[in-house]
Structure formats: C-alpha cells, structure tokens
Amino acid sequence: MNKAKKLYLETFGCQMNVSDSEKIVTLMKGIGYQQTADPVEADLVLLNTCSIRATAEQRVYGHLGKFKSMKKQKPGLIIGVGGCVAQQEGERLLKKAPFVNLVFGTHNLHLLQKMVSGAEQGKQSVATDFLDDEKRFDLFPHAESEGGVSRFVTVMQGCDNFCAYCIVPHVRGREISRSADKVVEEVAALAAAGVTEVTLLGQNVNSYGFKEPGAPDFADLLRLVAQVEGIERLRFTTSHPKDISPRLIACFAEIGKLAPHIHLPAQSGSDAVLKGMNRGYTRAQYLEKVRALRDACPGIQFTGDMIVGFPGEDEAAFEQTMELIEEVQYADLFSFIYSARPGTKAAEFPDEVKRAEKQARLERLQAAQKKITLARNESFVGGVQQVLVEGPSSTGDALFGRTGGNRATVMDGDPALAGRLVEVRITEGLQTLLKGEILDV
Ligand code: SAM
Ligand code: SF4
C-alpha cells in the first residue's frame, strides 16, 4: 500500500483564511494528502497568506526562505502559496521565489487539486483570476471538519467598502452573501455534530443580503439561525458601524441566544481621519450606535480595531482616539500602526507621520487600553456570568470558557461540561482573563 502523502499547511491572518484553510485540508484529502503538524514530514507545503499589513506580507517571504532550504534537502517537496499575498503578487511571487510550485488566489480554491496534481508531474502554475459571482457561491468555505463546541460559519465574502487603507476589497473581490437556507443548513449540521455556539463570519456582516432586495437581511438571518435546535449561543463578526441598522440593534434585545458582545471597529476617533479613511461615519454617529446598542442590551461588551498614524493624523486627532477609547470603554482593542498597502487610495496620500511617532502613539493607546481592560475585568468580580465551557484550560488543570461578553474565563469543573452553558460567579478579574466558580450544573 502507498504511504499517505503529507500536507503541512500554515495559515496567516484573519478568520476568513482559517475558514479557507479548512476547505484546503478537505480538498487535499481528496487527492491523498493527510495533514501533518511537522513540516519535516511534508510532501506538500501550503501557505495561506495575509497581506493586510506590510509586516504580514514580509512574514510570508520569511517563511518561504525556510521552506526553500528544506527543498534543497528534499527536491520533490511541493510548495504552494495561496490567500491574499498570492492574489496580490501572482506571477511576481514566482519571480521572487522561483522554487514555489503553485500560486493560488482567493477565488481559485476550486483549481487547487489540479494544480497540486500538476506540480506532482513537475508543472509550475499560477491562478489568480477573480470569478463571476455565480461560480463563487460554489466555493464558499463551509465548516468541514466535525464537532467542537464553537465554530465559525462564513455568511458572506469580499468587501465593497474600500476603506482607503485597506487591501481586502482588492484581494478578496466584491461582496457576495450566501443564501440564508445554506447558512441555516450548515448551522443545523454543526449543531447535529454537537456544536453549541456559532459565529457568523464576514468582512462586513451588516451588509449581508443588501444586494438582493427582498432577501433576508442580517437581522433576519440572526433570527433564523437562533431557531436552530441545539445552538445555545450566537455571535457574529465583523460589523461595519455605518451599516448597523435599528433592526440589528433590536436583535440584541430580542434574541436571547445572541451573545452580548459586538466587535465594532472605529479605526479612529477623529472626524478628519475617518473622512480620509472613507469610513462613512463620524465620531458622533459611531458613539450614537454605541449608545443605542447599550440601551438595547445594557451589559453589552464592545471590542474594536484602531489604526494609528494614518496620513493626516496629527497630535490633536490622535488625542481624539484616546478620548474615544475612554468614552466607549472597550473590553479589548486591537490596535495597529498604519501600513501603506499597494493599490489602495491611502497609499497615494503623503504619509507625514514619522515612524517613531506612530510607534509612540501605538504604545500610548495600548497602555491606556490595558488599564481599561483590567478595570473592566475587575468590575465583573462578585457577579454571575453565563459561561460556555469550551474544554480544558491551557494548563490542563481547570476548565476554559467564554462569557457572553466574550471574556476568557477559567474555573474548576468536570471536563464533561464542555459544550454546556453554566452559571459562574466571578472571583478574580485579571488582565487577560476572569477566574470564577461554577454555581450550578
Ligand atoms: N472588515 C473588518 C472591518 O472592517 O473591521 C476587518 C478588516 S481587517 C482584516 C482587520 C483590521 O486590520 C482592520 O479593522 C484595521 O484596523 C486593520 N487594518 C486594515 N488595513 C490596515 C492597514 N493598511 N494598516 C494598518 N491596519 C490595517
Ligand atoms: Fe477593509 Fe473596510 Fe472592508 Fe473592513 S470594511 S474589509 S476595513 S475595506
């Protein structure tokens, strides 16, 4: 019998790439490749890449260098690059890294089996064409592997927003929404496999269904998914603030299973910067959405993304970002130094903020947020939270779960509770997690 061929797959970047990687594993199984965690064993190395910031892209080239050396020892090793860097670079990638066998873009997973089989015969190939929407629907990654407690379900792909700094619309193409029937079908299959929490995923889930008048919108979709038997908790990410509708806000008051958490990236607290970013809302409009969400769901937790050092961000504009995080009181914030991406609108803007200044602003922002996060975590002490138990904690001697507000929580308990919602009294609020004790089972 032939020894199974081995696939080593590395995934960079966002949850979208993680979903695509699930599909890649299934496709490669179909042509005889078993996944391995050890690159040394690999016959096929695939990198599913991210180009959101220059550092992410450089990391990919760094990794390729490592596999180039491996290929010297093992000349038959097939190396493939997919995802956003592949989409952006195409043929250029082969010029920079001629030892790579295949380059597959974000719309080309359907060609991957053929490309790998071709590489087994010594053929080098590149596929980065964008597909018609019709064909793209067949390529939606769906949650392939079985079970688990909490899973992501892709409901839309691509983005039409063209935020001035962002490469996503350029490398992932236009927005398409999957049919509500397909989403519900997939969630039901996951629930049947024991999954109790799903997170509906898209670059901007709020514009789900916008392109099909009369079709369910995102608020409708949430209501449909909440009805699936076995699903105890529902989340979604990411939300563009401009597209949060009153109907969606009402869902937080009306759908019991909808977790009281929203990831709502502001990107900046300054109107001038928001305008330059083409975000489509002002600081006041953002804060108004925050207020409406808090009215609908008093305990709701906010997380967000912020960019510092965008072209035109002066000290006063940055101060407005600092004030915004104090006002919103985010439970957590992901903050980044602006990175000019080729082909985006902002890449043409004069980038007058000095590197050292960007770094200093990032550090100030992160230090302020660290205090806010700790204070928020401490504020839970003494209260009771509903925690979905995901399994053993990283140390193995306790259970790990998440509150509705998405706070990581550890507590003692029976590992058989995995997948159950339990009431937990919070006893400690630390920087990155809560500690608590289970009240009832
Ligand atoms: N679609 C989502 C949204 O609009 O919030 C997420 C997009 S992206 C995968 C995640 C975050 O990366 C963005 O919210 C933004 O803060 C950051 N980001 C995107 N482009 C960037 C750039 N050129 N430089 C720095 N950060 C960037
Ligand atoms: Fe990028 Fe803006 Fe689209 Fe998010 S909404 S993916 S930041 S263009």
XYZ file of C-alpha atoms and ligand atoms in Angstrom:
476
model
C 0.000 0.000 0.000
C 1.205 3.532 -0.776
C 2.273 5.628 2.193
C -0.155 8.591 2.610
C 1.281 11.801 1.266
C 1.649 14.540 3.888
C 0.391 18.136 3.788
C 1.861 20.837 6.019
C -0.436 23.874 5.988
C 0.260 27.229 7.628
C -2.458 29.845 7.914
C -1.797 33.552 8.425
C -4.186 36.397 9.139
C -7.884 36.545 9.781
C -10.652 34.042 10.402
C -11.520 34.138 6.682
C -8.212 32.465 5.936
C -8.790 29.953 8.734
C -12.112 29.025 7.064
C -10.465 28.719 3.652
C -7.809 26.510 5.211
C -10.476 24.063 6.415
C -11.587 23.771 2.829
C -7.977 23.312 1.638
C -7.493 20.403 4.057
C -10.629 18.688 2.709
C -9.589 19.269 -0.910
C -6.122 17.871 -0.298
C -7.563 14.817 1.469
C -9.467 14.228 -1.762
C -6.172 13.708 -3.611
C -4.499 11.625 -0.920
C -2.820 14.139 1.403
C -3.081 13.766 5.187
C -2.354 16.851 7.271
C 0.753 16.847 9.460
C 1.888 19.338 12.116
C 5.545 18.580 11.318
C 6.932 20.374 8.252
C 9.849 17.921 8.076
C 7.409 15.114 7.190
C 5.703 17.133 4.450
C 5.478 16.237 0.750
C 3.378 19.349 0.177
C 3.701 22.693 1.984
C 0.897 25.219 1.554
C 0.961 28.743 2.991
C -2.398 30.509 3.195
C -1.270 34.105 3.414
C -2.319 37.546 4.655
C -1.386 40.937 3.196
C -3.336 43.272 5.496
C -0.138 44.996 6.659
C 3.372 45.040 5.180
C 4.681 43.097 8.191
C 2.220 40.248 7.500
C 3.430 40.076 3.914
C 7.113 40.141 4.896
C 6.479 37.247 7.288
C 5.328 35.117 4.339
C 8.544 35.749 2.423
C 10.491 34.972 5.607
C 8.717 31.626 5.883
C 9.282 30.822 2.240
C 13.025 31.167 2.853
C 12.770 28.395 5.442
C 10.991 26.063 3.005
C 13.486 26.883 0.260
C 16.219 25.398 2.470
C 14.050 22.329 3.133
C 13.543 21.852 -0.572
C 17.307 21.677 -1.056
C 17.310 18.582 1.188
C 14.119 17.186 -0.353
C 13.888 18.259 -4.022
C 10.447 16.642 -4.534
C 8.856 18.907 -1.937
C 5.918 20.824 -3.445
C 5.467 24.394 -2.181
C 2.278 26.349 -2.773
C 1.228 29.859 -1.767
C -2.432 30.881 -1.526
C -4.554 33.614 0.030
C -4.161 37.385 -0.093
C -0.407 37.709 -0.831
C -0.796 35.159 -3.637
C -3.744 37.135 -5.020
C -1.811 40.376 -4.880
C 1.510 39.098 -6.197
C 0.513 36.426 -8.745
C 3.331 35.766 -11.241
C 5.579 38.226 -9.351
C 5.702 35.756 -6.490
C 7.244 33.099 -8.755
C 9.839 35.615 -9.892
C 10.762 36.429 -6.287
C 10.594 32.788 -5.172
C 11.149 30.521 -8.211
C 11.256 27.381 -6.032
C 7.500 27.792 -5.409
C 5.410 25.314 -7.450
C 1.977 26.905 -7.322
C 0.327 30.221 -6.550
C -3.438 30.209 -5.997
C -5.528 33.328 -5.391
C -8.503 33.855 -3.098
C -11.043 32.796 -5.779
C -9.146 29.749 -7.022
C -9.505 27.007 -4.441
C -11.532 25.000 -6.960
C -8.371 24.643 -9.068
C -6.130 23.557 -6.225
C -6.430 19.767 -6.655
C -5.496 20.066 -10.333
C -2.628 22.457 -9.571
C -1.135 20.150 -6.936
C -1.507 17.113 -9.217
C 0.226 19.138 -11.945
C 3.043 20.036 -9.528
C 3.485 16.309 -8.789
C 4.246 15.993 -12.535
C 6.707 18.913 -12.355
C 4.360 21.670 -13.572
C 4.509 25.185 -12.126
C 1.209 27.118 -12.135
C -0.400 30.409 -11.161
C -4.172 31.043 -10.844
C -5.352 34.425 -9.606
C -8.366 35.279 -11.780
C -11.410 36.623 -9.971
C -14.530 34.575 -10.651
C -18.076 35.600 -11.568
C -20.345 35.741 -8.537
C -22.314 32.711 -9.776
C -19.238 30.499 -9.601
C -18.070 31.951 -6.292
C -21.125 30.650 -4.474
C -19.923 27.083 -5.082
C -16.619 27.951 -3.433
C -17.906 29.206 -0.118
C -15.840 27.632 2.594
C -18.147 25.690 4.761
C -17.335 24.309 8.167
C -15.914 20.999 7.014
C -14.371 19.278 9.977
C -16.615 17.788 12.591
C -17.657 18.743 16.073
C -16.119 21.095 18.571
C -18.042 23.462 20.835
C -17.790 26.744 18.972
C -17.459 27.126 15.199
C -17.326 29.875 12.566
C -19.758 29.863 9.665
C -18.983 32.078 6.666
C -22.083 34.024 5.574
C -20.503 36.481 3.172
C -17.241 37.077 1.374
C -15.470 40.058 -0.114
C -15.990 43.718 0.649
C -17.384 46.728 -1.200
C -16.395 49.377 1.310
C -12.981 50.374 0.031
C -11.736 51.921 3.243
C -8.825 53.999 1.967
C -6.158 51.994 3.835
C -7.458 48.505 3.196
C -6.275 45.819 0.779
C -9.208 43.440 1.419
C -11.520 44.614 -1.402
C -8.547 44.397 -3.782
C -7.554 40.849 -2.859
C -10.907 39.291 -1.935
C -13.157 40.941 -4.533
C -16.707 42.230 -4.223
C -19.180 41.333 -1.521
C -21.373 38.267 -2.009
C -23.806 36.824 0.526
C -24.550 33.156 0.876
C -28.225 32.163 0.831
C -29.909 32.047 4.233
C -31.009 28.445 3.517
C -27.414 27.334 3.017
C -26.297 29.080 6.209
C -29.097 27.534 8.267
C -28.400 24.110 6.736
C -24.750 24.337 7.729
C -25.512 25.549 11.243
C -28.006 22.690 11.671
C -25.352 20.170 10.547
C -22.886 21.622 13.057
C -25.499 21.527 15.828
C -26.180 17.861 14.969
C -22.425 17.228 15.390
C -22.568 18.710 18.905
C -21.614 22.337 18.257
C -23.420 24.721 20.628
C -22.053 28.130 19.586
C -21.676 29.576 16.097
C -20.084 32.832 14.991
C -21.408 34.140 11.679
C -18.468 35.447 9.722
C -17.928 38.081 7.024
C -15.823 41.197 6.369
C -18.941 43.262 6.992
C -21.807 41.033 8.081
C -24.136 44.036 8.473
C -24.440 44.374 4.721
C -25.460 40.718 4.377
C -28.222 40.399 1.747
C -28.010 44.083 0.687
C -27.567 43.140 -2.957
C -30.769 41.111 -3.141
C -33.797 43.231 -2.424
C -36.433 41.209 -0.587
C -33.960 38.550 0.571
C -33.318 38.131 4.316
C -31.048 40.814 5.740
C -28.591 40.175 8.553
C -31.172 40.730 11.303
C -33.429 38.153 9.603
C -30.516 35.743 9.285
C -29.731 36.002 13.000
C -33.333 35.182 13.846
C -33.310 32.162 11.517
C -30.045 30.802 12.895
C -31.189 31.345 16.502
C -34.056 28.930 15.823
C -31.717 26.039 15.018
C -32.160 23.398 17.669
C -29.025 22.699 19.692
C -27.451 26.119 19.125
C -27.257 27.792 22.522
C -25.276 30.881 21.631
C -24.839 33.022 18.581
C -22.146 35.572 17.703
C -21.097 37.471 14.612
C -18.104 39.357 13.302
C -17.207 41.866 11.849
C -19.617 44.799 11.922
C -19.103 47.978 9.995
C -20.523 50.799 12.156
C -22.142 52.578 9.190
C -24.301 49.535 8.400
C -25.639 48.729 11.866
C -29.389 49.129 11.458
C -32.002 49.692 14.174
C -33.337 46.219 13.222
C -29.951 44.700 14.016
C -29.664 46.636 17.271
C -33.110 45.329 18.259
C -31.816 41.759 17.844
C -29.663 42.261 20.944
C -32.791 42.970 22.963
C -34.947 40.305 21.361
C -32.821 37.228 20.589
C -31.955 35.528 23.867
C -29.239 33.406 22.256
C -27.392 36.405 20.810
C -24.289 36.938 22.947
C -23.961 40.437 24.480
C -20.785 41.303 22.587
C -20.026 43.250 19.440
C -16.782 43.822 17.592
C -17.292 47.324 16.240
C -14.065 48.765 14.807
C -13.948 52.572 14.972
C -10.444 52.840 13.388
C -10.074 56.461 14.649
C -11.736 58.956 16.966
C -11.151 61.929 14.647
C -13.695 63.033 12.046
C -10.980 64.307 9.697
C -9.139 60.971 9.841
C -12.382 58.982 9.469
C -13.149 61.013 6.368
C -9.692 60.346 4.927
C -10.214 56.659 5.689
C -13.545 56.698 3.784
C -15.289 55.040 6.717
C -18.692 56.616 6.074
C -19.465 57.732 9.650
C -18.454 60.459 12.063
C -17.281 60.079 15.638
C -20.714 61.277 16.844
C -22.520 58.734 14.642
C -20.269 55.964 15.948
C -20.964 56.956 19.541
C -24.682 57.124 18.803
C -24.595 53.465 17.644
C -22.708 52.524 20.805
C -25.353 54.267 22.912
C -28.219 52.579 21.051
C -26.589 49.171 21.495
C -26.126 49.812 25.226
C -29.778 50.865 25.502
C -30.907 47.674 23.766
C -28.525 45.442 25.743
C -27.222 47.062 28.937
C -24.389 44.571 29.647
C -23.058 44.501 26.083
C -19.259 44.360 25.721
C -17.505 46.225 22.930
C -14.284 45.280 21.224
C -12.745 47.196 18.343
C -9.887 47.916 15.967
C -7.935 51.169 15.803
C -5.282 52.396 13.378
C -2.704 54.965 14.489
C -0.553 57.149 12.241
C -2.939 57.280 9.282
C -1.838 60.064 6.863
C -3.050 63.397 8.257
C -3.385 62.164 11.861
C -1.884 64.979 13.905
C -1.475 65.003 17.675
C -4.948 66.519 18.220
C -6.564 63.847 16.032
C -4.742 61.117 17.926
C -5.941 62.633 21.221
C -9.499 62.197 19.936
C -8.815 58.492 19.500
C -7.500 58.364 23.073
C -10.683 60.089 24.265
C -12.883 57.740 22.245
C -11.498 54.615 23.910
C -12.150 56.181 27.331
C -15.678 57.018 26.295
C -16.535 53.612 24.817
C -14.664 51.587 27.449
C -13.783 48.706 25.138
C -13.350 45.332 26.757
C -10.478 44.801 24.326
C -8.942 46.684 21.446
C -6.790 45.544 18.531
C -4.582 48.438 17.514
C -2.234 48.743 14.578
C 0.267 51.141 13.069
C -0.957 52.303 9.663
C 0.774 50.426 6.892
C 0.522 51.714 3.310
C -0.740 48.946 1.038
C -0.043 48.993 -2.693
C -3.060 49.842 -4.825
C -5.119 51.390 -2.001
C -6.260 55.004 -2.058
C -4.333 55.973 1.086
C -1.077 54.685 -0.403
C -1.210 57.820 -2.601
C -1.595 60.161 0.401
C 1.551 61.834 1.717
C 2.439 59.825 4.827
C 3.685 62.587 7.074
C 3.562 60.819 10.444
C 7.086 59.718 11.373
C 7.665 56.042 12.192
C 8.845 56.842 15.752
C 5.731 58.973 16.314
C 3.447 56.160 15.086
C 5.170 53.742 17.445
C 4.867 56.174 20.384
C 1.142 56.688 19.696
C 0.549 52.954 19.477
C 2.273 52.442 22.818
C 0.224 55.222 24.471
C -3.004 53.811 23.092
C -2.187 50.276 24.151
C -1.137 51.347 27.650
C -4.411 53.259 28.128
C -6.465 50.337 26.813
C -4.629 47.905 29.082
C -5.865 49.870 32.090
C -9.423 49.975 30.730
C -9.407 46.218 30.068
C -8.154 45.431 33.566
C -10.689 47.735 35.207
C -13.500 46.148 33.190
C -12.364 42.643 34.058
C -12.200 43.626 37.745
C -15.716 45.058 37.543
C -17.109 41.558 36.919
C -15.886 40.289 40.309
C -18.761 39.215 42.571
C -21.221 38.999 39.670
C -22.543 35.948 37.850
C -21.788 35.289 34.167
C -23.106 32.673 31.768
C -20.048 30.824 30.521
C -19.944 28.399 27.616
C -17.431 25.726 28.600
C -15.113 25.017 25.669
C -12.859 22.379 27.278
C -9.773 22.112 29.462
C -7.743 25.283 30.143
C -4.265 25.614 28.585
C -2.663 24.363 31.825
C -4.986 21.339 31.772
C -5.970 21.608 35.443
C -9.128 23.730 35.022
C -11.902 24.410 32.519
C -11.810 27.157 29.918
C -14.829 29.015 28.585
C -16.129 32.403 27.493
C -18.724 34.704 28.959
C -21.457 36.115 26.737
C -19.326 39.275 26.533
C -16.518 37.066 25.142
C -14.278 37.304 28.209
C -11.956 34.305 28.584
C -12.778 32.546 31.863
C -11.208 29.674 33.796
C -12.901 27.685 36.535
C -12.716 24.275 38.195
C -15.148 21.650 36.987
C -15.835 18.393 35.231
C -14.402 18.218 31.664
C -17.701 16.575 30.660
C -19.235 20.067 30.902
C -17.634 21.002 27.550
C -20.328 22.439 25.304
C -22.602 23.420 28.221
C -23.635 26.898 29.351
C -23.019 27.227 33.088
C -23.527 29.982 35.637
C -20.203 31.157 37.021
C -19.556 33.510 39.935
C -16.529 35.634 39.024
C -13.926 35.647 41.788
C -10.984 37.376 40.068
C -10.570 39.792 37.167
C -7.069 39.652 35.664
C -5.566 41.403 32.638
C -6.400 38.706 30.115
C -8.956 36.519 31.846
C -11.535 36.062 34.531
C -11.481 33.365 37.187
C -14.643 32.002 38.707
C -16.550 29.138 40.285
C -19.408 27.227 38.757
C -22.678 27.781 40.645
C -24.969 25.143 39.224
C -24.752 22.337 36.749
N -13.633 44.006 7.744
C -13.204 44.212 9.015
C -13.526 45.629 9.422
O -13.857 46.448 8.624
O -13.477 45.881 10.589
C -11.777 43.796 9.294
C -10.739 44.136 8.314
S -9.071 43.769 8.653
C -8.917 42.052 8.401
C -8.804 43.918 10.378
C -8.221 45.230 10.802
O -6.942 45.444 10.252
C -8.994 46.447 10.395
O -10.139 46.658 11.171
C -7.972 47.544 10.574
O -7.962 48.052 11.894
C -6.656 46.817 10.324
N -6.070 47.246 9.042
C -6.566 47.077 7.811
N -5.753 47.642 6.883
C -4.720 48.194 7.562
C -3.561 48.929 7.177
N -3.313 49.232 5.912
N -2.703 49.332 8.145
C -2.952 49.048 9.446
N -4.019 48.351 9.862
C -4.901 47.926 8.947
Fe -11.266 46.595 4.822
Fe -13.043 48.497 5.344
Fe -13.797 46.304 4.037
Fe -13.158 46.150 6.616
S -14.885 47.304 5.751
S -12.504 44.768 4.998
S -11.540 47.635 6.797
S -12.401 47.838 3.299
